[in-house]
Tab-separated table of C-alpha atoms and ligand atoms in Angstrom:
chain	number	residue	atom	x	y	z
A	16	MET	CA	52.812	210.626	-80.024
A	17	LYS	CA	55.612	210.486	-82.661
A	18	ASN	CA	56.977	207.310	-80.947
A	19	ILE	CA	53.621	205.764	-80.950
A	20	PHE	CA	53.020	206.627	-84.567
A	21	PHE	CA	56.518	205.388	-85.337
A	22	THR	CA	55.840	202.016	-83.763
A	23	LEU	CA	52.503	201.544	-85.268
A	24	ALA	CA	53.933	202.223	-88.750
A	25	SER	CA	56.785	199.866	-88.118
A	26	LEU	CA	54.373	197.197	-87.232
A	27	LEU	CA	51.965	197.805	-90.225
A	28	ALA	CA	55.179	197.605	-92.592
A	29	LEU	CA	55.601	194.212	-91.121
A	30	VAL	CA	52.210	192.999	-91.960
A	31	PRO	CA	52.464	192.069	-95.750
A	32	ALA	CA	55.444	190.009	-95.005
A	33	ALA	CA	53.903	188.427	-91.986
A	34	LEU	CA	50.675	187.496	-93.986
A	35	SER	CA	52.528	186.252	-97.040
A	36	GLN	CA	52.322	182.584	-97.676
A	37	CYS	CA	55.837	181.128	-97.995
A	38	PHE	CA	56.399	177.572	-99.179
A	39	PRO	CA	58.989	175.059	-98.231
A	40	ASP	CA	62.203	174.851	-100.156
A	41	THR	CA	61.129	171.426	-101.910
A	42	ASN	CA	57.544	170.724	-103.260
A	43	THR	CA	56.367	167.640	-105.071
A	44	PHE	CA	53.453	168.069	-107.295
A	45	SER	CA	50.989	165.192	-108.374
A	46	PRO	CA	49.184	165.283	-111.725
A	47	ILE	CA	45.946	164.698	-109.779
A	48	PRO	CA	44.441	168.018	-109.013
A	49	TYR	CA	43.842	168.522	-105.051
A	50	ALA	CA	40.198	168.469	-104.349
A	51	GLY	CA	40.011	171.656	-102.362
A	52	PRO	CA	41.646	175.164	-101.752
A	53	SER	CA	45.363	175.238	-102.784
A	54	GLN	CA	47.677	177.665	-100.866
A	55	VAL	CA	48.434	180.579	-103.044
A	56	GLN	CA	50.990	183.518	-102.517
A	57	PHE	CA	50.453	187.112	-103.750
A	58	THR	CA	52.631	188.869	-101.184
A	59	SER	CA	56.316	188.205	-101.822
A	60	CYS	CA	58.716	186.291	-99.200
A	61	PRO	CA	62.044	187.289	-98.244
A	62	SER	CA	63.655	184.869	-100.711
A	63	GLN	CA	62.285	182.254	-103.151
A	64	ALA	CA	61.456	184.708	-105.835
A	65	ASP	CA	61.351	181.999	-108.576
A	66	GLY	CA	59.586	179.456	-106.443
A	67	PRO	CA	56.312	177.850	-106.813
A	68	ARG	CA	53.172	180.202	-105.764
A	69	ILE	CA	50.584	177.436	-105.775
A	70	PHE	CA	50.519	174.209	-103.795
A	71	PRO	CA	49.037	171.874	-104.453
A	72	LEU	CA	47.554	172.500	-107.830
A	73	ASN	CA	43.823	172.193	-107.892
A	74	ALA	CA	41.062	172.118	-110.687
A	75	THR	CA	41.181	175.978	-111.046
A	76	THR	CA	44.712	177.119	-110.413
A	77	PHE	CA	47.550	177.532	-112.643
A	78	ASP	CA	51.390	178.048	-112.035
A	79	TRP	CA	54.308	178.116	-114.755
A	80	TRP	CA	57.858	178.936	-115.443
A	81	TYR	CA	58.492	180.559	-118.682
A	82	PHE	CA	61.893	180.594	-120.429
A	83	ASP	CA	62.706	182.031	-123.942
A	84	ALA	CA	65.385	183.342	-126.081
A	85	VAL	CA	65.228	185.030	-129.605
A	86	SER	CA	68.373	185.282	-131.709
A	87	SER	CA	70.010	188.723	-132.038
A	88	ASP	CA	68.558	188.955	-135.746
A	89	GLY	CA	65.166	188.145	-134.777
A	90	THR	CA	64.908	185.103	-136.968
A	91	GLN	CA	65.176	182.308	-134.527
A	92	ALA	CA	63.709	181.413	-131.141
A	93	PHE	CA	63.188	178.934	-128.371
A	94	THR	CA	60.521	178.944	-125.756
A	95	VAL	CA	60.045	176.392	-123.039
A	96	ILE	CA	57.161	176.441	-120.498
A	97	PHE	CA	56.983	174.352	-117.331
A	98	PHE	CA	53.362	174.099	-116.176
A	99	THR	CA	51.700	172.823	-113.014
A	100	SER	CA	48.276	174.018	-114.261
A	101	SER	CA	44.958	172.617	-114.501
A	102	ALA	CA	42.914	172.452	-117.631
A	103	ILE	CA	40.506	174.868	-116.253
A	104	GLY	CA	43.015	176.966	-114.504
A	105	PHE	CA	44.937	177.611	-117.768
A	106	SER	CA	42.819	176.412	-120.707
A	107	PHE	CA	45.343	177.517	-123.270
A	108	ASP	CA	47.275	174.504	-122.256
A	109	PHE	CA	44.824	172.092	-123.603
A	110	PHE	CA	47.180	169.177	-122.929
A	111	SER	CA	46.365	169.862	-119.171
A	112	THR	CA	43.074	167.887	-119.618
A	113	VAL	CA	45.378	164.792	-120.095
A	114	ASP	CA	48.215	165.790	-117.740
A	115	PRO	CA	48.522	169.239	-115.870
A	116	LEU	CA	52.252	168.553	-115.339
A	117	ASN	CA	53.674	169.152	-118.606
A	118	VAL	CA	56.286	171.090	-120.708
A	119	TRP	CA	55.547	173.020	-123.802
A	120	VAL	CA	58.285	173.359	-126.364
A	121	PHE	CA	58.334	175.850	-129.128
A	122	ALA	CA	61.054	176.129	-131.539
A	123	THR	CA	61.327	178.735	-134.394
A	124	PHE	CA	63.868	177.852	-137.099
A	125	ALA	CA	66.016	180.270	-139.388
A	126	ASP	CA	64.883	178.405	-142.389
A	127	GLY	CA	61.362	179.536	-142.314
A	128	THR	CA	59.778	176.127	-141.774
A	129	PRO	CA	56.827	176.049	-139.559
A	130	PRO	CA	57.847	176.228	-135.800
A	131	ALA	CA	57.792	172.922	-133.790
A	132	VAL	CA	55.491	173.113	-131.117
A	133	PHE	CA	54.359	170.385	-128.663
A	134	PRO	CA	53.641	169.357	-125.044
A	135	VAL	CA	55.753	166.708	-123.247
A	136	PRO	CA	54.076	165.081	-120.389
A	137	ALA	CA	55.459	164.522	-116.878
A	138	VAL	CA	54.509	162.043	-114.149
A	139	SER	CA	55.450	164.066	-111.259
A	140	VAL	CA	57.217	167.461	-110.511
A	141	THR	CA	59.784	168.446	-107.876
A	142	THR	CA	60.786	171.951	-107.414
A	143	THR	CA	63.336	173.117	-105.154
A	144	THR	CA	64.354	176.663	-104.332
A	145	ASN	CA	67.647	177.912	-103.138
A	146	GLY	CA	68.024	181.578	-102.242
A	147	ASP	CA	66.042	183.175	-104.922
A	148	GLY	CA	66.556	180.669	-107.406
A	149	ALA	CA	64.650	177.600	-108.357
A	150	SER	CA	65.130	174.260	-109.943
A	151	GLY	CA	62.500	172.132	-111.305
A	152	ASP	CA	62.470	168.543	-112.525
A	153	TRP	CA	59.440	167.423	-114.572
A	154	LYS	CA	60.075	163.810	-114.117
A	155	GLY	CA	59.226	161.527	-117.057
A	156	SER	CA	59.727	164.438	-119.583
A	157	GLY	CA	63.511	164.405	-119.634
A	158	ILE	CA	63.147	168.315	-119.119
A	159	SER	CA	64.441	170.192	-116.259
A	160	PHE	CA	65.924	173.645	-115.379
A	161	LYS	CA	68.205	174.668	-112.573
A	162	GLY	CA	68.742	178.384	-111.418
A	163	ALA	CA	71.462	179.924	-109.448
A	164	PRO	CA	70.523	180.960	-105.883
A	165	ASP	CA	71.466	184.679	-106.651
A	166	LEU	CA	69.467	184.375	-110.222
A	167	SER	CA	72.631	185.085	-112.102
A	168	SER	CA	72.075	182.089	-114.285
A	169	TYR	CA	69.549	179.476	-115.484
A	170	VAL	CA	70.188	176.279	-117.553
A	171	VAL	CA	67.227	174.297	-119.059
A	172	ASN	CA	68.321	170.670	-119.904
A	173	LEU	CA	66.604	168.727	-122.480
A	174	ASN	CA	67.146	164.982	-122.407
A	175	ASN	CA	64.434	163.142	-124.285
A	176	PRO	CA	66.302	161.327	-126.900
A	177	LEU	CA	63.035	159.357	-127.758
A	178	ILE	CA	61.436	162.466	-129.269
A	179	GLY	CA	64.640	163.753	-130.482
A	180	LEU	CA	64.751	166.659	-127.813
A	181	THR	CA	68.139	167.163	-126.362
A	182	GLY	CA	70.560	169.772	-125.438
A	183	THR	CA	70.923	172.769	-123.199
A	184	PHE	CA	69.537	176.389	-123.187
A	185	THR	CA	71.774	178.688	-120.912
A	186	LEU	CA	70.757	182.172	-119.608
A	187	LYS	CA	72.980	184.566	-118.041
A	188	SER	CA	71.377	187.471	-116.523
A	189	ARG	CA	72.058	191.016	-117.641
A	190	GLY	CA	70.526	192.750	-114.321
A	191	PRO	CA	68.160	192.563	-111.569
A	192	GLY	CA	64.743	190.875	-111.739
A	193	HIS	CA	61.412	192.596	-110.310
A	194	TYR	CA	57.905	192.359	-109.237
A	195	ASN	CA	55.080	194.258	-111.215
A	196	CYS	CA	55.749	197.334	-108.874
A	197	GLY	CA	59.066	196.971	-107.105
A	198	PRO	CA	62.147	195.095	-106.684
A	199	LEU	CA	62.597	191.369	-105.751
A	200	GLY	CA	62.218	191.194	-101.826
A	201	PRO	CA	59.698	190.600	-99.130
A	202	GLY	CA	56.289	192.315	-98.900
A	203	GLN	CA	55.718	193.172	-102.617
A	204	ASP	CA	52.290	192.836	-104.094
A	205	GLU	CA	52.871	190.129	-106.698
A	206	GLN	CA	49.917	190.798	-108.734
A	207	SER	CA	50.100	191.918	-112.428
A	208	LEU	CA	46.311	191.743	-112.753
A	209	PRO	CA	43.819	190.871	-109.948
A	210	ASN	CA	44.347	187.049	-109.165
A	211	ILE	CA	47.312	186.778	-111.659
A	212	GLY	CA	50.749	186.697	-110.213
A	213	TRP	CA	53.962	187.728	-112.019
A	214	VAL	CA	57.629	187.590	-111.105
A	215	ASN	CA	60.235	188.449	-113.782
A	216	VAL	CA	63.559	187.187	-112.169
A	217	MET	CA	65.431	187.643	-115.581
A	218	PRO	CA	64.391	190.722	-117.714
A	219	GLY	CA	67.307	190.184	-119.795
A	220	ALA	CA	69.983	187.428	-120.233
A	221	ASP	CA	72.702	186.368	-122.727
A	222	ALA	CA	71.042	183.179	-124.128
A	223	VAL	CA	72.896	180.119	-125.681
A	224	VAL	CA	70.414	177.780	-127.375
A	225	ASP	CA	72.213	174.497	-128.574
A	226	VAL	CA	69.420	171.952	-128.915
A	227	LYS	CA	67.805	169.543	-131.115
A	228	VAL	CA	64.072	169.470	-131.545
A	229	LEU	CA	62.562	166.471	-132.928
A	230	GLY	CA	65.972	165.801	-134.301
A	231	LYS	CA	66.250	169.155	-135.890
A	232	PRO	CA	69.326	171.272	-134.821
A	233	LEU	CA	68.531	174.786	-133.248
A	234	LYS	CA	71.664	176.722	-132.381
A	235	PHE	CA	71.905	180.380	-131.789
A	236	THR	CA	73.109	182.983	-129.209
A	237	GLY	CA	70.767	186.081	-128.344
A	238	HIS	CA	68.464	187.688	-125.979
A	239	GLY	CA	67.031	185.462	-123.225
A	240	TYR	CA	64.097	185.951	-120.655
A	241	HIS	CA	62.632	184.273	-117.657
A	242	ASP	CA	59.550	184.836	-115.722
A	243	LYS	CA	56.669	183.158	-114.021
A	244	ASN	CA	52.886	183.541	-113.688
A	245	TRP	CA	50.296	182.070	-111.528
A	246	GLY	CA	46.613	182.437	-110.579
A	247	ASP	CA	44.000	181.164	-108.123
A	248	VAL	CA	41.043	181.624	-110.635
A	249	PRO	CA	40.826	180.189	-114.228
A	250	PHE	CA	43.152	182.618	-116.210
A	251	ILE	CA	40.490	183.483	-119.030
A	252	SER	CA	38.188	184.899	-116.266
A	253	ALA	CA	41.216	187.191	-115.043
A	254	LEU	CA	41.612	189.399	-118.274
A	255	LYS	CA	39.973	190.707	-121.520
A	256	SER	CA	43.270	191.097	-123.391
A	257	TRP	CA	46.904	191.615	-122.796
A	258	TYR	CA	50.069	192.665	-124.703
A	259	TRP	CA	53.325	191.460	-123.242
A	260	GLY	CA	56.682	191.352	-124.672
A	261	HIS	CA	60.486	191.799	-124.343
A	262	ALA	CA	63.007	193.244	-126.544
A	263	SER	CA	66.770	193.989	-126.813
A	264	VAL	CA	67.776	197.159	-128.523
A	265	GLY	CA	70.386	199.942	-128.395
A	266	GLY	CA	71.997	198.291	-125.252
A	267	TYR	CA	68.591	198.382	-123.506
A	268	ASP	CA	66.691	195.245	-122.394
A	269	LEU	CA	63.030	196.111	-122.181
A	270	VAL	CA	60.016	194.263	-120.654
A	271	PHE	CA	56.643	195.802	-121.436
A	272	PHE	CA	52.919	195.093	-120.921
A	273	ASP	CA	49.484	196.635	-121.510
A	274	MET	CA	46.577	194.780	-120.394
A	275	ILE	CA	42.826	195.130	-119.821
A	276	ASP	CA	41.158	193.376	-116.784
A	277	PRO	CA	37.719	192.082	-116.790
A	278	SER	CA	36.229	195.205	-115.568
A	279	GLY	CA	37.741	197.002	-118.501
A	280	ALA	CA	40.568	198.643	-116.416
A	281	ASN	CA	43.773	199.131	-118.255
A	282	LYS	CA	47.073	198.024	-116.444
A	283	VAL	CA	50.435	198.723	-117.868
A	284	GLY	CA	54.104	197.964	-116.781
A	285	GLY	CA	57.478	198.806	-118.107
A	286	TYR	CA	60.822	197.886	-117.203
A	287	ALA	CA	64.284	198.512	-118.770
A	288	LEU	CA	68.062	197.622	-117.943
A	289	LYS	CA	70.938	199.514	-119.528
A	290	ASP	CA	74.472	198.123	-118.834
A	291	GLY	CA	72.809	195.975	-115.775
A	292	GLN	CA	71.068	199.061	-114.296
A	293	VAL	CA	67.441	199.580	-114.005
A	294	VAL	CA	66.677	202.745	-116.162
A	295	ALA	CA	62.883	202.217	-116.327
A	296	SER	CA	60.404	200.749	-113.876
A	297	THR	CA	56.887	201.569	-113.857
A	298	CYS	CA	53.494	199.812	-113.102
A	299	THR	CA	51.039	202.824	-113.396
A	300	THR	CA	51.766	205.001	-116.477
A	301	GLY	CA	54.348	205.732	-119.139
A	302	VAL	CA	53.741	202.567	-121.383
A	303	LYS	CA	51.382	202.317	-124.166
A	304	ILE	CA	51.443	199.161	-126.702
A	305	ARG	CA	49.010	199.406	-129.824
A	306	PRO	CA	48.633	197.145	-132.634
A	307	ILE	CA	49.231	198.575	-136.129
A	308	ASP	CA	46.294	198.374	-138.590
A	309	THR	CA	44.063	196.324	-136.476
A	310	PRO	CA	41.452	197.349	-133.896
A	311	TYR	CA	42.425	198.099	-130.255
A	312	PRO	CA	41.437	196.553	-127.944
A	313	PRO	CA	41.870	193.258	-129.463
A	314	THR	CA	38.908	190.906	-129.024
A	315	ILE	CA	38.015	187.319	-130.288
A	316	PHE	CA	36.770	188.854	-133.408
A	317	THR	CA	39.594	191.060	-134.424
A	318	THR	CA	42.337	190.430	-136.870
A	319	VAL	CA	45.709	189.582	-135.403
A	320	PRO	CA	48.135	192.400	-135.926
A	321	LYS	CA	51.755	191.940	-137.755
A	322	ALA	CA	53.229	194.849	-135.826
A	323	LEU	CA	52.911	197.021	-132.751
A	324	THR	CA	53.973	200.292	-131.431
A	325	LEU	CA	55.520	200.684	-128.225
A	326	ASN	CA	55.877	203.996	-126.301
A	327	MET	CA	57.565	204.107	-123.008
A	328	THR	CA	59.001	206.812	-120.539
A	329	LEU	CA	62.142	205.900	-118.788
A	330	ASN	CA	62.972	206.845	-115.134
A	331	ASP	CA	64.946	210.087	-116.383
A	332	GLY	CA	62.018	211.301	-118.340
A	333	SER	CA	63.480	210.288	-121.757
A	334	HIS	CA	61.059	208.746	-124.398
A	335	LEU	CA	61.210	205.386	-126.065
A	336	ASP	CA	59.120	205.107	-129.389
A	337	ALA	CA	59.382	201.740	-131.017
A	338	VAL	CA	57.805	199.747	-133.796
A	339	LEU	CA	57.835	195.786	-133.399
A	340	THR	CA	57.616	193.907	-136.619
A	341	GLN	CA	56.996	190.329	-136.876
A	342	THR	CA	59.564	187.948	-138.657
A	343	SER	CA	57.202	184.921	-137.828
A	344	THR	CA	54.611	183.695	-135.356
A	345	GLN	CA	55.660	181.023	-132.959
A	346	ILE	CA	52.142	180.032	-132.151
A	347	ASN	CA	48.870	181.558	-133.459
A	348	ILE	CA	45.575	180.223	-132.368
A	349	GLY	CA	43.648	183.496	-132.809
A	350	ILE	CA	42.855	184.109	-129.131
A	351	TYR	CA	46.663	183.741	-128.435
A	352	VAL	CA	49.694	184.637	-130.573
A	353	ARG	CA	53.347	184.800	-129.726
A	354	TRP	CA	55.548	186.656	-132.216
A	355	VAL	CA	59.131	186.663	-133.037
A	356	GLY	CA	60.674	189.700	-134.765
A	357	THR	CA	62.695	192.950	-134.788
A	358	ILE	CA	62.311	196.202	-132.927
A	359	GLU	CA	63.177	199.552	-134.331
A	360	ALA	CA	63.540	201.924	-131.382
A	361	THR	CA	64.170	205.626	-130.894
A	362	ILE	CA	65.361	206.104	-127.260
A	363	GLY	CA	66.366	209.479	-125.969
A	364	GLY	CA	66.579	210.597	-129.835
A	365	VAL	CA	68.937	207.750	-130.728
A	366	THR	CA	67.507	204.988	-133.167
A	367	ALA	CA	68.527	201.619	-133.088
A	368	THR	CA	67.290	198.149	-134.340
A	369	GLY	CA	67.142	194.958	-132.304
A	370	ALA	CA	65.207	191.597	-131.520
A	371	ALA	CA	62.019	191.212	-129.834
A	372	LEU	CA	59.531	188.573	-128.838
A	373	TRP	CA	55.881	189.429	-127.812
A	374	GLU	CA	52.343	187.977	-127.269
A	375	GLN	CA	48.612	188.883	-127.382
A	376	PHE	CA	46.006	187.225	-125.541
A	377	ALA	CA	42.348	188.356	-126.561
A	378	VAL	CA	39.793	186.445	-124.839
A	379	SER	CA	36.816	188.734	-124.724
A	380	ALA	CA	33.958	189.449	-127.279
A	381	THR	CA	34.025	193.277	-126.460
B	8	NAG	C1	41.486	176.203	-105.714
B	8	NAG	O1	42.212	177.009	-104.746
B	8	NAG	C2	41.929	178.323	-104.749
B	8	NAG	C3	42.729	179.106	-103.918
B	8	NAG	O2	42.716	178.573	-102.472
B	8	NAG	C4	40.435	178.466	-104.388
B	8	NAG	O3	39.990	179.755	-104.412
B	8	NAG	C5	39.455	177.488	-105.349
B	8	NAG	O4	38.112	177.653	-104.959
B	8	NAG	C6	39.935	176.199	-105.433
B	8	NAG	N1	39.355	175.387	-106.469
B	8	NAG	C7	38.663	174.229	-106.442
B	8	NAG	C8	38.150	173.636	-107.547
B	8	NAG	O5	38.649	173.763	-105.140
B	9	NAG	C1	54.748	205.892	-130.341
B	9	NAG	O1	55.768	205.428	-130.925
B	9	NAG	C2	55.501	205.303	-132.521
B	9	NAG	C3	56.551	204.448	-133.085
B	9	NAG	O2	57.754	205.121	-133.041
B	9	NAG	C4	55.363	206.537	-133.067
B	9	NAG	O3	55.132	206.646	-134.311
B	9	NAG	C5	54.243	207.345	-132.236
B	9	NAG	O4	54.225	208.727	-132.641
B	9	NAG	C6	54.639	207.443	-130.716
B	9	NAG	N1	53.492	207.961	-129.931
B	9	NAG	C7	53.631	208.881	-129.126
B	9	NAG	C8	52.515	209.356	-128.410
B	9	NAG	O5	54.686	209.378	-128.645
């Protein structure tokens, strides 16, 4: 009996991996959405942690690779997002109506001038996985990224002199990545909300930004971050609101989210690195993010907050209580805002200040 049970349990343990949709190492995306069901992966494969999860893209899917860095003082930031997302799949990328293969660039300068924010079209996209890392070439945009097979480093290359977009953005990892509820590796549920996949291969990184954006230099060192999201239904139908962000403070690299799904259910996630070790990892409890002086939950009608509180419990039971305060917004279209700023945190009784970058989606009327 015991042996039979053991055998059945072993077989069941193999089921998720066996059912996961793994992709070839190289995929080439056309800008014309496929007229039919795309292949979608929501259960992780043995490797390819940063690989595409939707192929080909169709009229209702989205997939993107997200890279950012915030300067150590929270005044400068650089975000680059590589999309293979249809206009209905991810309607926030309105440029997808013209070209679903595009790269959005967001540059926040220290001099307080308005951030430079614009899409760059591509004619085709080739992604290649090697180990857990991925590389992607958005052909025609001049913008590409290249990841190490062990996820230890990434480089985003910008080579579009016609629009004054040149230089490099490098990220050197500070510790292991993760899925919503577990480490990188096979058989993990990759969804952070139903129908929305998430993998965070670089929760914290030493970032070096040395670029020109529309001819204007942006040069700083600070805290980097890289993740990817994807989905098989239109993004705005898969949530009511979400807070997400990352911060580096007191030697910790933090990743946190607090979301409300379409049924009104609250989903939270928290992850922290200290000296390269995972010291917090939760996908069920122990994280709370709330706006200061504006209503919660945020809706399409509520005022956009200027600050948030973050409360998180670390794996050893110690508490993190923090206030995130905006230095500036990198983009603010009401229903979507991304902030750059500072964090003041008390972690296990010790107070420190650091830099943070966070966002709010509020797409529901209630
Ligand atoms: C796109 O692909 C998804 C996943 O296979 C499928 O559910 C959806 O119906 C497809 N959309 C279209 C417009 O064919
Ligand atoms: C959460 O953190 C904020 C900011 O430090 C603090 O004011 C608040 O008391 C904390 N809440 C809880 C429940 O610990």
